[in-house]
XYZ file of C-alpha atoms in Angstrom:
780
model
C -17.083 -21.518 17.434
C -15.370 -18.853 15.351
C -15.823 -15.343 16.698
C -16.235 -12.318 14.400
C -12.816 -11.085 15.435
C -11.156 -14.371 14.476
C -12.976 -14.291 11.142
C -11.670 -10.813 10.342
C -8.225 -11.805 11.550
C -8.134 -14.682 9.059
C -9.562 -12.420 6.367
C -6.937 -9.721 6.853
C -4.154 -9.631 4.215
C -0.602 -10.286 5.322
C 1.334 -7.168 4.424
C -1.221 -4.350 4.542
C -3.932 -3.626 7.067
C -7.400 -4.704 5.952
C -8.813 -1.253 6.635
C -6.075 0.502 4.673
C -6.454 -1.988 1.828
C -10.237 -1.585 1.672
C -9.972 2.203 1.710
C -7.432 2.140 -1.116
C -9.512 -0.299 -3.179
C -12.661 1.754 -2.598
C -10.989 5.019 -3.583
C -9.427 3.619 -6.757
C -12.684 1.851 -7.675
C -14.684 5.044 -7.166
C -12.236 7.074 -9.244
C -12.179 4.524 -12.043
C -15.960 4.044 -12.073
C -16.431 7.811 -12.066
C -14.035 8.099 -14.994
C -15.999 5.437 -16.866
C -19.244 7.390 -16.398
C -17.700 10.729 -17.355
C -17.342 12.339 -20.762
C -13.634 11.693 -20.558
C -14.348 8.013 -20.081
C -16.627 7.945 -23.129
C -13.970 9.686 -25.178
C -11.277 7.271 -24.032
C -13.506 4.291 -24.807
C -14.471 5.388 -28.305
C -10.881 6.316 -29.165
C -9.278 3.210 -27.670
C -11.785 0.406 -27.149
C -14.146 0.779 -30.118
C -11.479 0.539 -32.842
C -10.125 -2.664 -31.296
C -13.555 -4.297 -30.927
C -14.716 -3.366 -34.441
C -11.444 -4.476 -36.039
C -11.492 -7.822 -34.210
C -15.116 -8.405 -35.255
C -14.168 -7.685 -38.847
C -11.168 -10.025 -38.573
C -13.502 -12.780 -37.346
C -15.826 -12.183 -40.305
C -18.739 -11.131 -38.100
C -19.513 -7.711 -39.605
C -23.270 -6.927 -39.750
C -25.022 -8.139 -42.896
C -26.202 -5.412 -45.238
C -29.927 -5.584 -46.024
C -30.400 -6.413 -49.746
C -33.372 -4.012 -49.813
C -31.044 -1.088 -49.213
C -30.154 0.666 -52.472
C -27.643 3.500 -52.206
C -26.955 6.103 -54.880
C -24.307 8.760 -54.396
C -23.919 12.204 -55.861
C -20.272 11.405 -56.476
C -17.538 12.968 -58.563
C -18.844 11.413 -61.780
C -22.328 12.779 -61.072
C -20.859 16.180 -60.258
C -19.092 16.206 -63.606
C -22.254 15.106 -65.402
C -24.485 17.734 -63.750
C -21.780 20.387 -63.738
C -23.139 21.719 -60.454
C -23.012 20.788 -56.777
C -26.765 20.241 -56.532
C -29.759 19.316 -58.646
C -32.494 21.739 -59.495
C -35.956 21.113 -58.073
C -37.044 19.887 -61.506
C -34.132 17.429 -61.666
C -35.018 16.199 -58.184
C -38.636 15.678 -59.200
C -37.590 13.834 -62.371
C -35.198 11.644 -60.402
C -37.721 10.710 -57.723
C -40.427 9.986 -60.306
C -38.061 7.536 -62.013
C -38.577 5.245 -58.977
C -42.372 5.116 -59.386
C -42.440 1.808 -61.220
C -40.110 0.152 -58.667
C -42.314 1.564 -55.883
C -39.703 1.573 -53.065
C -40.699 1.509 -49.427
C -39.174 4.969 -48.968
C -36.545 7.320 -50.308
C -34.213 9.003 -47.832
C -32.358 12.140 -48.910
C -30.076 13.340 -46.070
C -30.035 16.858 -47.472
C -31.354 20.075 -45.969
C -33.041 21.640 -49.024
C -32.762 24.961 -47.229
C -31.841 26.941 -50.366
C -32.971 24.785 -53.311
C -31.945 25.567 -56.883
C -34.740 26.530 -59.230
C -37.016 27.832 -56.510
C -39.481 29.117 -59.148
C -40.306 25.498 -59.750
C -41.237 24.943 -56.105
C -45.015 24.762 -56.499
C -44.771 22.236 -59.331
C -42.151 20.327 -57.359
C -44.529 20.000 -54.421
C -47.381 18.819 -56.612
C -45.269 16.223 -58.379
C -43.903 14.783 -55.103
C -47.317 14.747 -53.464
C -48.484 12.388 -56.211
C -45.785 9.819 -55.361
C -47.024 6.740 -53.485
C -43.849 6.261 -51.466
C -42.664 8.621 -48.695
C -39.812 11.033 -49.265
C -37.739 11.598 -46.125
C -35.346 14.490 -45.926
C -33.218 16.138 -43.285
C -33.235 18.934 -40.774
C -30.431 20.186 -38.621
C -30.538 21.378 -35.035
C -28.801 24.620 -34.258
C -28.795 27.367 -31.663
C -29.137 29.945 -34.451
C -32.528 31.518 -33.715
C -32.369 33.942 -36.659
C -33.654 31.360 -39.142
C -37.228 30.154 -39.385
C -37.928 26.962 -37.457
C -39.315 23.885 -39.075
C -42.827 23.253 -37.679
C -42.829 20.176 -35.472
C -46.582 19.682 -35.683
C -46.819 16.025 -36.600
C -47.419 13.092 -34.287
C -43.933 11.666 -34.666
C -42.536 14.896 -33.254
C -44.744 14.813 -30.147
C -43.293 12.727 -27.344
C -46.691 12.283 -25.739
C -48.126 11.003 -29.029
C -45.271 8.495 -29.284
C -46.485 6.507 -26.279
C -47.166 2.810 -26.779
C -50.676 1.797 -27.784
C -53.004 1.942 -24.809
C -50.336 3.587 -22.648
C -49.546 7.129 -21.726
C -46.158 8.475 -20.905
C -46.664 9.524 -17.307
C -43.426 11.440 -17.094
C -41.397 12.714 -20.001
C -38.400 12.611 -17.665
C -38.509 8.793 -17.754
C -37.469 8.771 -21.414
C -33.848 7.938 -22.207
C -33.368 11.358 -23.767
C -31.309 14.311 -22.613
C -33.252 17.430 -21.621
C -34.153 20.119 -24.163
C -31.286 22.430 -25.033
C -33.048 25.439 -26.694
C -32.296 24.100 -30.158
C -33.814 25.412 -33.366
C -34.846 22.865 -36.019
C -33.937 24.112 -39.508
C -35.547 22.044 -42.280
C -36.507 22.365 -45.970
C -37.347 25.753 -47.390
C -40.925 26.724 -46.485
C -41.881 26.744 -50.166
C -41.237 23.015 -50.511
C -41.903 21.675 -47.014
C -45.148 19.997 -48.041
C -43.325 17.939 -50.653
C -41.710 15.785 -47.967
C -43.670 13.339 -45.886
C -41.056 13.103 -43.112
C -38.168 15.225 -41.865
C -35.564 13.940 -39.392
C -32.256 15.162 -38.024
C -28.876 14.039 -39.310
C -26.806 15.595 -36.528
C -23.762 13.418 -36.000
C -21.275 14.400 -33.321
C -18.179 12.509 -34.426
C -18.297 9.980 -31.572
C -19.805 7.040 -33.509
C -23.046 7.460 -31.598
C -26.255 8.755 -33.137
C -29.085 10.293 -31.107
C -32.384 8.482 -31.674
C -34.400 11.579 -30.760
C -33.193 15.061 -29.902
C -35.460 17.187 -27.757
C -36.323 20.587 -29.153
C -38.757 21.435 -26.374
C -39.787 19.424 -23.339
C -42.654 17.821 -25.242
C -41.305 17.707 -28.793
C -38.302 15.977 -30.277
C -36.829 15.479 -33.714
C -36.117 11.831 -34.592
C -33.029 10.755 -36.481
C -33.979 10.568 -40.163
C -33.243 6.811 -40.548
C -35.759 5.968 -37.779
C -38.535 7.466 -39.907
C -38.144 4.421 -42.161
C -39.798 2.312 -39.441
C -43.479 1.602 -39.899
C -44.083 2.075 -36.167
C -42.135 4.182 -33.732
C -43.059 4.553 -30.055
C -41.794 4.711 -26.480
C -42.672 2.137 -23.838
C -41.343 2.257 -20.269
C -38.867 4.903 -21.351
C -37.376 2.763 -24.162
C -37.688 3.374 -27.903
C -39.273 0.702 -30.134
C -39.020 0.600 -33.936
C -41.344 -1.814 -35.762
C -42.136 -3.411 -32.404
C -38.499 -4.149 -31.576
C -36.560 -2.389 -28.847
C -33.797 -0.067 -29.949
C -30.913 -0.492 -27.465
C -29.993 3.091 -26.625
C -27.685 4.270 -23.877
C -28.742 6.562 -21.028
C -28.321 9.544 -23.378
C -30.769 8.063 -25.885
C -28.004 7.271 -28.374
C -27.289 4.160 -30.395
C -23.813 2.927 -31.173
C -23.402 2.762 -34.956
C -23.237 -0.888 -35.987
C -20.867 -0.560 -38.911
C -18.720 -3.078 -40.701
C -15.650 -2.539 -42.834
C -16.136 0.544 -45.097
C -15.203 -1.483 -48.172
C -18.435 -3.504 -47.861
C -20.490 -0.300 -48.094
C -18.475 1.213 -50.914
C -19.158 -1.933 -52.965
C -22.907 -1.293 -52.765
C -22.916 2.407 -53.611
C -23.888 3.375 -57.163
C -23.449 6.684 -58.961
C -26.592 8.832 -59.075
C -25.587 9.722 -62.619
C -27.157 6.496 -63.898
C -30.547 7.457 -62.440
C -30.272 11.000 -63.810
C -29.652 9.683 -67.314
C -32.750 7.474 -67.137
C -34.826 10.338 -65.763
C -33.746 12.661 -68.564
C -34.995 10.127 -71.108
C -38.202 9.473 -69.193
C -37.138 5.953 -68.256
C -37.874 4.165 -64.984
C -35.407 2.523 -62.585
C -36.284 -1.166 -62.660
C -33.359 -2.673 -60.747
C -34.661 -2.065 -57.243
C -35.501 -5.072 -55.054
C -38.997 -5.438 -53.702
C -39.847 -3.111 -50.813
C -36.537 -1.324 -51.322
C -35.263 1.636 -49.362
C -33.403 4.145 -51.506
C -30.694 6.248 -49.897
C -29.388 9.231 -51.879
C -26.057 10.480 -50.518
C -23.834 13.434 -51.372
C -20.257 12.169 -51.566
C -18.389 14.213 -54.168
C -14.891 15.327 -53.310
C -15.300 19.037 -52.558
C -18.411 18.487 -50.444
C -17.831 15.222 -48.601
C -17.750 15.476 -44.807
C -15.268 13.039 -43.275
C -15.706 11.752 -39.752
C -13.771 9.487 -37.435
C -14.874 5.868 -37.141
C -13.416 2.701 -35.597
C -12.034 1.998 -39.070
C -10.462 5.420 -39.435
C -11.816 8.492 -41.255
C -14.891 7.734 -43.398
C -17.524 9.890 -45.148
C -20.484 10.715 -42.906
C -22.671 9.147 -45.570
C -21.305 5.702 -44.664
C -22.256 6.268 -41.014
C -25.798 7.151 -42.103
C -25.787 4.113 -44.395
C -24.909 1.848 -41.449
C -27.650 3.376 -39.282
C -30.271 2.855 -42.022
C -29.143 -0.755 -42.313
C -29.638 -1.263 -38.547
C -33.177 0.163 -38.728
C -34.022 -2.226 -41.579
C -32.392 -5.350 -40.120
C -32.704 -4.730 -36.381
C -28.946 -5.380 -36.102
C -28.241 -3.156 -33.161
C -25.319 -3.109 -30.805
C -26.855 -3.756 -27.421
C -25.422 -2.493 -24.143
C -24.667 -4.728 -21.200
C -26.906 -3.507 -18.361
C -25.295 -1.830 -15.372
C -21.949 -1.298 -17.077
C -20.649 0.864 -14.233
C -21.423 -1.934 -11.769
C -19.346 -4.387 -13.798
C -16.470 -1.930 -13.914
C -16.695 -1.516 -10.141
C -16.869 -5.287 -9.580
C -13.740 -5.962 -11.611
C -11.952 -3.079 -9.911
C -12.787 -4.692 -6.569
C -11.599 -8.081 -7.824
C -8.328 -6.506 -8.936
C -7.978 -4.888 -5.534
C -8.597 -8.227 -3.806
C -5.916 -9.862 -5.954
C -3.497 -7.095 -5.034
C -4.285 -7.534 -1.358
C -4.013 -11.288 -1.053
C -1.589 -12.552 -3.705
C 2.163 -12.315 -3.803
C 4.572 -11.335 -6.593
C 4.620 -13.843 -9.489
C 1.308 -15.369 -8.448
C -0.344 -11.970 -8.531
C 0.916 -10.894 -11.951
C 0.026 -14.219 -13.578
C -3.520 -14.227 -12.172
C -4.054 -10.519 -12.825
C -2.791 -10.760 -16.395
C -4.825 -13.905 -17.045
C -8.016 -12.324 -15.735
C -7.456 -9.129 -17.732
C -6.908 -11.098 -20.945
C -10.038 -13.140 -20.176
C -12.093 -9.962 -19.705
C -10.795 -8.522 -22.961
C -11.416 -11.782 -24.837
C -14.919 -12.128 -23.388
C -15.706 -8.536 -24.367
C -14.462 -9.074 -27.917
C -16.404 -12.326 -28.228
C -19.605 -10.716 -26.927
C -19.207 -7.851 -29.376
C -18.332 -10.054 -32.351
C -20.838 -12.879 -31.912
C -23.683 -11.251 -29.976
C -23.339 -7.560 -30.922
C -23.150 -6.853 -27.196
C -21.209 -3.797 -26.098
C -19.665 -4.549 -22.716
C -17.404 -2.307 -20.637
C -14.552 -4.726 -21.323
C -11.999 -1.979 -21.777
C -12.659 -0.198 -18.485
C -13.343 -3.484 -16.674
C -10.021 -4.959 -17.735
C -8.170 -1.702 -17.282
C -9.871 -1.195 -13.915
C -8.860 -4.699 -12.843
C -5.265 -3.996 -13.866
C -5.150 -0.483 -12.436
C -6.765 -1.266 -9.097
C -4.854 -4.502 -8.695
C -1.528 -2.926 -9.622
C -2.183 0.147 -7.466
C -3.021 -1.925 -4.399
C -0.201 -4.375 -5.093
C 2.379 -1.619 -5.561
C 1.111 0.168 -2.457
C 1.348 -3.104 -0.571
C 4.910 -3.618 -1.752
C 5.731 -0.002 -1.011
C 4.620 -0.707 2.536
C 6.524 -3.998 2.489
C 9.639 -2.178 1.320
C 9.095 0.488 3.954
C 8.489 -2.214 6.547
C 11.581 -4.076 5.361
C 13.684 -0.952 5.647
C 12.226 -0.103 9.045
C 12.556 -3.660 10.373
C 16.054 -3.964 8.954
C 17.000 -0.614 10.460
C 15.504 -1.673 13.792
C 16.862 -5.226 13.937
C 19.863 -5.402 11.622
C 22.748 -6.536 13.758
C 20.478 -7.206 16.718
C 19.229 -10.612 15.559
C 20.997 -13.295 13.516
C 20.888 -12.523 9.781
C 19.086 -15.774 8.944
C 16.416 -14.848 11.463
C 16.213 -11.275 10.164
C 15.355 -12.532 6.669
C 12.500 -14.579 8.116
C 11.314 -11.723 10.323
C 11.040 -9.405 7.319
C 8.564 -11.834 5.730
C 6.205 -11.621 8.695
C 3.067 -9.426 8.555
C 3.777 -6.055 10.105
C 0.675 -6.189 12.304
C 1.789 -9.499 13.826
C 5.365 -8.338 14.143
C 4.557 -5.126 15.985
C 1.784 -6.505 18.170
C 2.984 -6.537 21.803
C 3.077 -9.915 23.504
C 4.108 -11.171 26.922
C 6.658 -13.964 27.269
C 9.063 -15.452 29.783
C 12.624 -14.851 28.596
C 16.085 -14.587 30.064
C 17.437 -11.042 29.990
C 21.156 -10.295 29.793
C 22.796 -7.001 30.749
C 26.444 -6.531 29.781
C 28.474 -3.623 31.121
C 31.940 -2.462 30.092
C 33.729 -1.726 33.369
C 35.395 1.652 33.697
C 34.686 2.727 30.144
C 34.767 6.436 30.909
C 37.937 5.961 32.918
C 39.477 4.320 29.869
C 38.187 7.091 27.615
C 40.163 9.643 29.641
C 43.449 7.896 28.852
C 42.992 7.252 25.138
C 42.231 9.262 22.030
C 38.449 9.359 21.418
C 38.759 7.752 17.982
C 40.853 4.908 19.400
C 38.396 4.276 22.221
C 35.458 4.428 19.838
C 36.934 1.922 17.384
C 37.998 -0.425 20.188
C 34.520 -0.337 21.726
C 32.905 -0.831 18.334
C 35.019 -3.919 17.707
C 34.166 -5.278 21.161
C 30.406 -4.759 20.697
C 30.583 -6.420 17.294
C 32.251 -9.482 18.841
C 29.660 -9.555 21.609
C 26.831 -9.353 19.071
C 28.200 -12.261 17.062
C 28.548 -14.388 20.181
C 25.002 -13.562 21.291
C 23.654 -14.518 17.866
C 25.525 -17.825 18.002
C 23.418 -18.714 21.037
C 20.163 -17.485 19.379
C 20.084 -14.375 21.513
C 18.648 -11.025 20.431
C 20.361 -7.711 21.070
C 17.677 -5.315 22.253
C 19.888 -2.248 22.316
C 23.398 -1.018 22.933
C 23.862 1.536 25.693
C 27.169 3.052 24.652
C 29.217 1.077 27.154
C 26.983 -1.967 27.366
C 24.240 -4.105 25.919
C 20.733 -5.281 26.728
C 19.926 -8.694 25.236
C 17.373 -11.416 25.720
C 17.125 -15.116 24.971
C 14.311 -17.496 24.159
C 11.900 -15.455 22.011
C 11.646 -16.082 18.275
C 10.341 -13.108 16.257
C 9.489 -15.451 13.371
C 7.330 -18.003 15.178
C 6.416 -15.917 18.206
C 7.317 -18.886 20.418
C 9.710 -19.220 23.349
C 12.612 -21.676 23.530
C 12.273 -23.473 26.905
C 16.075 -23.780 27.152
C 16.628 -20.016 27.083
C 18.221 -19.815 30.556
C 20.913 -22.386 29.760
C 21.654 -20.733 26.406
C 21.924 -17.329 28.035
C 24.328 -18.642 30.700
C 26.407 -20.518 28.128
C 26.602 -17.328 26.075
C 27.627 -15.260 29.116
C 30.359 -17.765 30.045
C 31.695 -17.703 26.483
C 31.672 -13.900 26.482
C 33.639 -13.649 29.732
C 36.239 -16.202 28.675
C 36.679 -14.427 25.360
C 36.869 -11.088 27.190
C 39.699 -12.404 29.395
C 41.640 -13.545 26.353
C 41.133 -10.264 24.487
C 42.135 -8.132 27.478
C 45.345 -10.093 28.034
C 46.194 -9.628 24.353
C 45.323 -5.924 24.553
C 47.583 -5.518 27.593
C 50.519 -6.985 25.684
C 49.839 -4.529 22.841
C 49.371 -1.602 25.258
C 45.790 -1.111 24.155
C 42.720 -0.202 26.187
C 41.267 -2.926 28.399
C 37.525 -3.554 28.680
C 36.589 -5.979 31.507
C 32.923 -6.969 31.552
C 30.181 -7.622 34.070
C 27.074 -9.602 33.097
C 23.719 -9.948 34.815
C 21.124 -12.600 33.897
C 17.524 -12.644 35.047
C 14.506 -14.665 33.912
C 11.011 -13.246 34.011
C 7.980 -11.933 32.165
C 8.563 -9.173 29.636
C 6.459 -7.446 27.006
C 7.979 -7.624 23.540
C 6.843 -5.250 20.808
C 7.382 -2.083 18.820
C 7.567 1.128 20.838
C 8.482 3.227 17.800
C 6.357 5.496 15.648
C 5.455 5.873 11.974
C 8.941 7.166 11.220
C 10.992 4.650 13.167
C 10.461 1.183 14.573
C 11.849 0.327 17.983
C 11.534 -3.344 18.867
C 12.257 -3.673 22.541
C 11.346 -5.413 25.770
C 9.908 -3.846 28.892
C 9.193 -5.245 32.339
C 10.385 -5.429 35.941
C 12.596 -8.394 35.080
C 14.796 -6.060 33.017
C 15.410 -3.712 35.927
C 16.459 -6.614 38.117
C 18.797 -7.891 35.401
C 20.465 -4.480 35.393
C 20.789 -4.633 39.172
C 22.347 -8.080 38.924
C 24.884 -6.760 36.440
C 25.831 -3.828 38.673
C 26.242 -6.225 41.640
C 28.510 -8.534 39.681
C 32.298 -8.708 39.912
C 34.632 -8.294 36.972
C 34.713 -11.275 34.598
C 31.753 -12.871 36.401
C 28.073 -13.490 35.688
C 25.379 -12.739 38.245
C 22.203 -14.836 38.095
C 18.840 -14.025 39.585
C 17.154 -16.767 41.588
C 14.653 -17.402 38.765
C 17.489 -18.020 36.313
C 19.476 -20.097 38.804
C 16.483 -22.410 39.260
C 16.407 -23.083 35.495
C 20.071 -23.633 34.655
C 21.665 -27.069 34.728
C 25.356 -26.191 34.490
C 27.530 -28.642 36.473
C 30.823 -27.993 34.742
C 33.977 -28.310 36.855
C 35.455 -25.156 35.358
C 32.555 -22.992 36.544
C 32.050 -21.934 40.177
C 28.705 -20.622 41.483
C 28.352 -18.811 44.823
C 25.332 -17.221 46.453
C 25.482 -13.480 47.059
C 23.160 -11.079 48.839
C 22.054 -8.102 46.755
C 20.740 -4.700 47.672
C 17.647 -3.719 45.658
C 16.661 -0.096 45.359
C 13.698 0.885 47.561
C 13.949 -2.449 49.449
C 15.616 -2.868 52.842
C 15.851 -6.654 52.740
C 18.647 -8.155 50.672
C 17.777 -10.669 47.981
C 19.629 -13.709 46.782
C 21.800 -13.708 43.719
C 24.177 -16.311 42.353
C 27.553 -15.269 41.051
C 29.023 -17.511 38.377
C 32.770 -17.450 37.943
C 33.527 -18.785 34.434
C 37.248 -18.507 35.144
C 37.413 -20.886 38.114
C 40.280 -22.767 36.492
C 41.902 -19.608 35.099
C 42.571 -17.701 38.313
C 46.156 -16.814 37.406
C 45.057 -15.361 34.074
C 42.146 -13.612 35.796
C 44.403 -11.963 38.393
C 46.820 -10.941 35.651
C 44.010 -9.314 33.691
C 42.651 -7.545 36.785
C 46.114 -6.319 37.749
C 46.684 -5.103 34.209
C 43.416 -3.209 34.224
C 43.945 -1.587 37.610
C 47.493 -0.642 36.749
C 46.046 0.928 33.634
C 43.276 2.626 35.613
C 45.590 3.915 38.338
C 47.455 5.998 35.807
C 44.754 8.579 36.257
C 43.312 7.654 39.629
C 45.637 6.726 42.506
C 44.597 6.564 46.146
C 47.159 5.375 48.800
C 46.040 2.432 50.882
C 47.389 1.193 54.264
C 47.131 -2.342 55.511
C 46.191 -3.176 59.100
C 48.529 -5.788 60.604
C 46.850 -8.931 61.816
C 48.200 -8.204 65.299
C 46.204 -5.002 65.377
C 42.489 -5.598 65.554
C 40.128 -3.035 64.100
C 36.697 -4.601 64.117
C 33.663 -3.649 62.021
C 30.234 -4.339 63.503
C 27.357 -4.224 60.987
C 23.710 -3.927 61.905
C 22.490 -6.772 59.683
C 25.476 -8.757 58.461
C 27.446 -9.597 61.576
C 30.946 -8.509 62.524
C 34.167 -8.499 60.604
C 37.703 -7.128 60.522
C 39.116 -4.090 58.767
C 41.963 -5.380 56.595
C 43.141 -2.107 55.049
C 41.965 1.440 54.568
C 42.431 4.539 52.480
C 40.986 8.014 52.451
C 37.301 7.372 51.755
C 37.228 3.592 51.988
C 38.367 0.338 53.566
C 38.441 -3.420 53.009
C 36.423 -5.500 55.473
C 36.325 -9.255 56.005
C 32.813 -10.670 56.573
C 31.383 -14.146 56.802
C 28.598 -13.152 54.352
C 29.203 -12.630 50.653
C 27.675 -9.289 49.735
C 27.242 -8.025 46.230
C 28.345 -4.744 44.757
C 25.966 -1.947 45.617
C 24.905 -3.256 49.025
C 24.675 -0.407 51.541
C 26.435 -1.269 54.795
C 25.854 0.482 58.140
C 28.604 -0.314 60.630
C 30.728 0.911 63.480
C 34.432 0.334 64.027
C 36.387 -0.159 67.228
C 39.812 -1.336 68.293
C 41.141 -3.195 71.334
C 40.784 -0.010 73.298
C 37.763 2.254 73.332
C 39.808 5.220 72.194
C 38.917 4.832 68.486
C 35.171 4.538 69.131
C 35.230 7.510 71.481
C 37.069 9.726 69.013
C 34.659 8.798 66.207
C 31.724 9.509 68.465
C 33.105 12.967 69.215
C 33.018 13.918 65.555
C 29.559 12.383 65.052
C 30.709 9.273 63.193
C 29.885 6.520 65.646
C 28.026 4.841 62.765
C 29.505 4.791 59.267
C 27.676 4.169 56.008
C 29.412 2.545 53.082
C 28.657 0.915 49.749
C 30.123 -2.427 48.720
C 32.229 -1.766 45.615
C 33.731 -5.195 45.206
C 33.934 -8.549 46.907
C 35.771 -11.811 46.560
C 36.176 -15.039 48.508
C 39.255 -14.987 50.764
C 38.974 -18.359 52.431
C 36.303 -20.867 53.252
C 33.443 -18.900 54.774
C 35.366 -15.629 54.679
C 34.792 -12.908 52.081
C 36.692 -9.689 51.509
C 34.693 -6.582 50.555
C 35.770 -3.181 49.357
C 33.642 -0.515 51.061
C 33.409 3.108 49.872
C 32.357 5.393 52.700
C 29.309 7.543 51.995
C 28.103 10.983 53.026
C 31.475 12.244 54.319
C 33.103 15.599 53.880
C 36.738 15.875 52.901
C 37.604 16.803 56.496
C 35.714 13.821 57.917
C 37.464 11.440 55.514
C 40.855 12.799 56.530
C 39.968 12.563 60.232
C 38.862 8.911 59.945
C 42.098 8.095 58.150
C 44.118 9.887 60.872
C 42.315 8.013 63.645
C 42.820 4.626 61.981
C 46.482 5.355 61.471
C 46.850 6.416 65.100
C 45.420 3.095 66.247
C 48.298 1.306 64.651
C 51.049 3.828 65.513
C 52.613 1.304 67.823
C 52.920 -0.945 64.775
C 54.856 -0.409 61.589
C 52.611 0.891 58.828
C 52.973 -0.645 55.469
C 52.075 1.559 52.566
C 50.608 -0.241 49.617
C 48.811 0.572 46.349
C-alpha cells in the first residue's frame, strides 16, 4: 500500500522542492489574478487584448450584423454648411421630427443635451408639437459633479431601481444589483422649458474604455439608464441582472456592457446626412424611406464638434460607439462574459506553474508555447463565433508568465546547485560521474544515507620537515602535482576524494552518488588503488632524488565500515562528506603504517582477495586511543619484489631529512646484551640507542603509535640499579617504526616519552657505560 509520504515523494518535482515550487506558483498566481481584477488589468486588456480580438473577428467576417431597422442621420459637415450654424433651432427640430410622422418610427434617439436650445422663445410651441407625436423622442442627459446647475428630475418609473424589479418580484437588496454605488452625481438634462417635450432621457456618458454603463446610480434608489436602453419595450432587473425586452443583458460586475462593434466602415456606409431630412421638412414633405418599426438615430458628427474616442479599431467618433450600442439593444447581439474569469486566469496560471515544475527544457517550452497558442486561439474563436469575451489574454499570459517564472527559478536553482555541486565535487569524483551527479535532484543528492564503504587515508610523510628545506612555492607546487596524480589514480579505481588535508587525503570507495548504490567489490578496488599509488610514489621519489627535488613518501590506511554520506554544508556552500567511527580507525591505520606500505583493518582484510606474489601481507598489533588492548591490523607491502628500490628511496629520504635533523646513534654489539622486558609484549634486545630513543628487537610486530612500557637490564644488575636510582626503572616509549628483521623477529624504533633533557642524557650515559668494555661504533 502506498503511504502518503511515498505519494508526495513521487509527486515532488526533481529540481525544486515541492513546497518552494507551490509557494512560488501561488504567489505568482495571486499577483497575476489580482492584476487581472484591478483597474490596471482592465486597462491592459482593453489596450492590448480587445484590439486583437476585434480585428481577428473582422478578419474572419464575423462582425455583428447591423439591424436594418436602424436609420442613422448625421449632422455632418454638409448639414453644417446648409444650416450655417452648429445647431438647429427649436422650430427646425420640431419640423424635422414631424417629417417622420408618416413613417411612424418606433422611436427617435437624439444623443444631445438640449441644455441651451436655440430659439428658446419657441419652447412652448416646441413642447406642444412634440407632445402630439405618436412615437417617443429620447434625448440625453449627462452626469456631473457640478452641483451648481439644476438637476433633471428623476421621477419616472424607469429611474427608480425599486420600480425596475421583475414582474411579481421585489428587489430585496439594492446592493445585489450589478451596479456601482452612488457617487454624488448630478444629472443635467434638457432645459426645464422643454423637458416635457421628451418622453425619455438617458445618459450618454462614455469613459473611453469601450464599455458603456447600463445604469448609473445617482442616489441609492435612483439611476439613470443609458439612452439606447430606453429603446427597449421592457426594462427590468431580476436576480441582480438587467433584462431588456425579456432578454438578459450580459453586464460585468460594474454593470457595464462591452460595446459590440464591427469595422467602422460598415457604420459609415449606413449614415446619411441630416440635410436631406431638413430639406424635406422645409418644404413640408414627409420622410418615406424608413423601414417598418424603424429606430431613428440623429448624431452630431461635423468636423469642429465631433468627439473622437479610442476603439479596438483605432480612434472613431463617439457617435459610432453609440450607434453600435443601439444596434445591440435592437438585435440582442451582446458580447457575453465567461463566468468566473478570475478563476480561469488562476487555473491557467497554476497549469503554467505545474509545467514549469515538472517539465524540462525543450519539452517545457514546446508544451507551454502550444498551450498558450491554444488558449489564444480558443479565446479568439469564442469571441468571433459566439460573441463570448473570455480572459484569453490574461489566461495565456498568466500561463506563460507563471510557467516561465517557475521554470527560470527552477533553472536558477539548478544552476546554483550545479555550481555548488561542481564546487563541492569537482576534482573529487571522476568527471563522467560529476556530470551525472549534477543531473540528480538536489534533495536526493543532499539527503544523508548510511552505507558500507572502504575508507582510505593517505598521508605525506614528513611534509613539514620537507617544507623547512625548500622554498614555500616549490613545496606547494610539488605537493599540488602529487595530489593531482593521487586524485587521478583514485578516480581510475572509481574512488571519491572526500577532502584534502594539506598533506594528505581522505577518500572512500564503493558509493555511487548517481545511483546511490554500493559496489560490493569496493575493498578490492581500494586496495588495488593503494598498491598502485605506493608503487607510483616509489618511482616518483626515486626520480625526484635524481633531480634533487623534494621527496614525499606516503602511508595509506584502509578500513571498511558503516559511514553516513551527505551534505554537511549550508545555503552558501555544499560540503559532501562522510562521517563515522570507521573513518577514525582508517586514520589510525594510516598513522600506524610504515612508509610505502598500506595498513588494512580487519574488516577490509576479510574482504580482499589479493594473492599476488609481489605483495606481502603481515599482521600487526595496533594501539587505539582510549583502549588498552591492541587490535589487529594487516600491513600490505606492495614493494615486496622491489626491496632494493624501496631501501634506496628510504635512504634518499632520510638523507634528505637529516640535513635539518641529525641525532647520533650508537649500536650495541651482539656480545653485549642489553635486554628490554615489556609488560605485555614479551622480552627483546636493545640493538642501538640514541639520546631519546632506541631500537628494540621483539618477536611481535607492533605498529607505529603503540605505547610500550618496558624495563632494561644488562648482564649485571648495575644498569637496572642505576636506572632505579633516578626513578626510571620503567620506561615508556612509542613505536615510531617497525620492520621485519628475520623470521619471527621484528625491529622497532622506540621514542622514549615523558623524559627531561637531563634524564635522556643520563640514560644515554648509562647505556654507553654498559658497553665501555666494548668498542663503541658510532653510526647515523
